[in-house]
Amino acid sequence: MKICQVERPLVATNRIPGLEHKHMQVVRDGSSMLVAVDAVGCIPGDWVICVGSSAAREAAGSKEYPSDLTIVGIIDHWPPEGERA
């Protein structure tokens, strides 16, 4: 699992079968920008918990689902860098 921050929704109208009704978000993992399937309904600015690999596929709906990163939770409170207690 990793903690990421949601940057913005990703809109892609041409998708493979099975991917057409899933919401996707651009998330930031440190300095990297990644695309994650949104299984929980988050909004830009949310800090989220993401899973990868087979856990990402299963969390997105099926072991055959073509995802390698899925958002599985919204963190209620996450202090910004440098303000951790």
PDB file of C-alpha atoms in Angstrom:
ATOM      1  CA  MET A   1       0.000   0.000   0.000  1.00  0.00           C
ATOM      2  CA  LYS A   2       1.071   3.557  -0.544  1.00  0.00           C
ATOM      3  CA  ILE A   3      -0.207   6.997   0.386  1.00  0.00           C
ATOM      4  CA  CYS A   4      -0.852   9.369  -2.522  1.00  0.00           C
ATOM      5  CA  GLN A   5      -2.628  12.682  -3.052  1.00  0.00           C
ATOM      6  CA  VAL A   6      -5.329  13.038  -5.698  1.00  0.00           C
ATOM      7  CA  GLU A   7      -4.408  15.699  -8.272  1.00  0.00           C
ATOM      8  CA  ARG A   8      -7.354  15.625 -10.699  1.00  0.00           C
ATOM      9  CA  PRO A   9      -9.787  13.322 -12.506  1.00  0.00           C
ATOM     10  CA  LEU A  10      -8.583  11.651 -15.688  1.00  0.00           C
ATOM     11  CA  VAL A  11     -11.013  11.610 -18.613  1.00  0.00           C
ATOM     12  CA  ALA A  12     -10.397   9.010 -21.312  1.00  0.00           C
ATOM     13  CA  THR A  13     -13.356   8.332 -23.606  1.00  0.00           C
ATOM     14  CA  ASN A  14     -11.807   5.492 -25.640  1.00  0.00           C
ATOM     15  CA  ARG A  15     -11.237   2.534 -23.328  1.00  0.00           C
ATOM     16  CA  ILE A  16     -11.011  -1.239 -23.577  1.00  0.00           C
ATOM     17  CA  PRO A  17     -14.065  -3.346 -22.643  1.00  0.00           C
ATOM     18  CA  GLY A  18     -14.439  -3.645 -18.888  1.00  0.00           C
ATOM     19  CA  LEU A  19     -12.702  -0.347 -18.193  1.00  0.00           C
ATOM     20  CA  GLU A  20     -15.430   1.881 -19.619  1.00  0.00           C
ATOM     21  CA  HIS A  21     -17.380   2.630 -16.409  1.00  0.00           C
ATOM     22  CA  LYS A  22     -14.566   3.057 -13.891  1.00  0.00           C
ATOM     23  CA  HIS A  23     -13.555   6.488 -12.609  1.00  0.00           C
ATOM     24  CA  MET A  24      -9.845   7.241 -12.819  1.00  0.00           C
ATOM     25  CA  GLN A  25      -7.767   9.817 -10.964  1.00  0.00           C
ATOM     26  CA  VAL A  26      -4.301  11.267 -11.455  1.00  0.00           C
ATOM     27  CA  VAL A  27      -2.477  10.824  -8.143  1.00  0.00           C
ATOM     28  CA  ARG A  28       0.876  12.095  -6.930  1.00  0.00           C
ATOM     29  CA  ASP A  29       3.293   9.703  -5.256  1.00  0.00           C
ATOM     30  CA  GLY A  30       6.137  11.981  -4.221  1.00  0.00           C
ATOM     31  CA  SER A  31       7.344  13.513  -7.491  1.00  0.00           C
ATOM     32  CA  SER A  32       5.666  10.855  -9.680  1.00  0.00           C
ATOM     33  CA  MET A  33       2.254  11.267 -11.307  1.00  0.00           C
ATOM     34  CA  LEU A  34       0.291   8.015 -11.644  1.00  0.00           C
ATOM     35  CA  VAL A  35      -3.176   6.963 -12.808  1.00  0.00           C
ATOM     36  CA  ALA A  36      -5.327   5.041 -10.339  1.00  0.00           C
ATOM     37  CA  VAL A  37      -8.779   3.489 -10.569  1.00  0.00           C
ATOM     38  CA  ASP A  38     -11.024   5.277  -8.047  1.00  0.00           C
ATOM     39  CA  ALA A  39     -13.020   2.652  -6.144  1.00  0.00           C
ATOM     40  CA  VAL A  40     -14.135   5.015  -3.355  1.00  0.00           C
ATOM     41  CA  GLY A  41     -15.190   8.349  -4.912  1.00  0.00           C
ATOM     42  CA  CYS A  42     -12.435  10.762  -3.928  1.00  0.00           C
ATOM     43  CA  ILE A  43     -11.912  14.377  -5.004  1.00  0.00           C
ATOM     44  CA  PRO A  44      -8.813  16.452  -5.858  1.00  0.00           C
ATOM     45  CA  GLY A  45      -6.762  17.213  -2.760  1.00  0.00           C
ATOM     46  CA  ASP A  46      -7.756  14.037  -0.904  1.00  0.00           C
ATOM     47  CA  TRP A  47      -4.978  11.930   0.598  1.00  0.00           C
ATOM     48  CA  VAL A  48      -5.690   8.327  -0.300  1.00  0.00           C
ATOM     49  CA  ILE A  49      -4.508   4.768   0.266  1.00  0.00           C
ATOM     50  CA  CYS A  50      -3.612   2.966  -2.961  1.00  0.00           C
ATOM     51  CA  VAL A  51      -2.898  -0.703  -3.578  1.00  0.00           C
ATOM     52  CA  GLY A  52      -1.035  -2.231  -6.493  1.00  0.00           C
ATOM     53  CA  SER A  53      -0.548  -5.531  -8.290  1.00  0.00           C
ATOM     54  CA  SER A  54      -3.184  -8.261  -7.848  1.00  0.00           C
ATOM     55  CA  ALA A  55      -4.727  -6.360  -4.913  1.00  0.00           C
ATOM     56  CA  ALA A  56      -5.392  -3.431  -7.291  1.00  0.00           C
ATOM     57  CA  ARG A  57      -7.165  -5.653  -9.797  1.00  0.00           C
ATOM     58  CA  GLU A  58      -9.335  -7.291  -7.164  1.00  0.00           C
ATOM     59  CA  ALA A  59     -10.161  -3.948  -5.482  1.00  0.00           C
ATOM     60  CA  ALA A  60     -11.190  -2.559  -8.893  1.00  0.00           C
ATOM     61  CA  GLY A  61     -13.726  -5.352  -9.306  1.00  0.00           C
ATOM     62  CA  SER A  62     -12.101  -8.490 -10.709  1.00  0.00           C
ATOM     63  CA  LYS A  63      -8.827 -10.402 -10.782  1.00  0.00           C
ATOM     64  CA  GLU A  64      -8.952 -10.006 -14.567  1.00  0.00           C
ATOM     65  CA  TYR A  65      -9.318  -6.200 -14.366  1.00  0.00           C
ATOM     66  CA  PRO A  66      -6.453  -4.318 -16.073  1.00  0.00           C
ATOM     67  CA  SER A  67      -5.379  -2.098 -13.166  1.00  0.00           C
ATOM     68  CA  ASP A  68      -2.037  -1.884 -11.423  1.00  0.00           C
ATOM     69  CA  LEU A  69      -3.083   0.910  -9.001  1.00  0.00           C
ATOM     70  CA  THR A  70      -6.457   1.286  -7.258  1.00  0.00           C
ATOM     71  CA  ILE A  71      -7.582   3.785  -4.609  1.00  0.00           C
ATOM     72  CA  VAL A  72      -9.118   1.844  -1.718  1.00  0.00           C
ATOM     73  CA  GLY A  73      -9.500   4.462   1.023  1.00  0.00           C
ATOM     74  CA  ILE A  74      -9.634   8.182   1.770  1.00  0.00           C
ATOM     75  CA  ILE A  75      -7.478   9.315   4.690  1.00  0.00           C
ATOM     76  CA  ASP A  76      -9.424  11.511   7.119  1.00  0.00           C
ATOM     77  CA  HIS A  77      -6.410  13.556   8.205  1.00  0.00           C
ATOM     78  CA  TRP A  78      -2.858  13.574   6.856  1.00  0.00           C
ATOM     79  CA  PRO A  79      -0.473  16.340   7.905  1.00  0.00           C
ATOM     80  CA  PRO A  80       1.568  18.039   5.156  1.00  0.00           C
ATOM     81  CA  GLU A  81       5.313  17.309   4.843  1.00  0.00           C
ATOM     82  CA  GLY A  82       7.277  18.823   7.710  1.00  0.00           C
ATOM     83  CA  GLU A  83       4.250  19.001  10.049  1.00  0.00           C
ATOM     84  CA  ARG A  84       4.161  15.382  11.184  1.00  0.00           C
ATOM     85  CA  ALA A  85       3.788  14.931  14.918  1.00  0.00           C
TER      86      ALA A  85
END
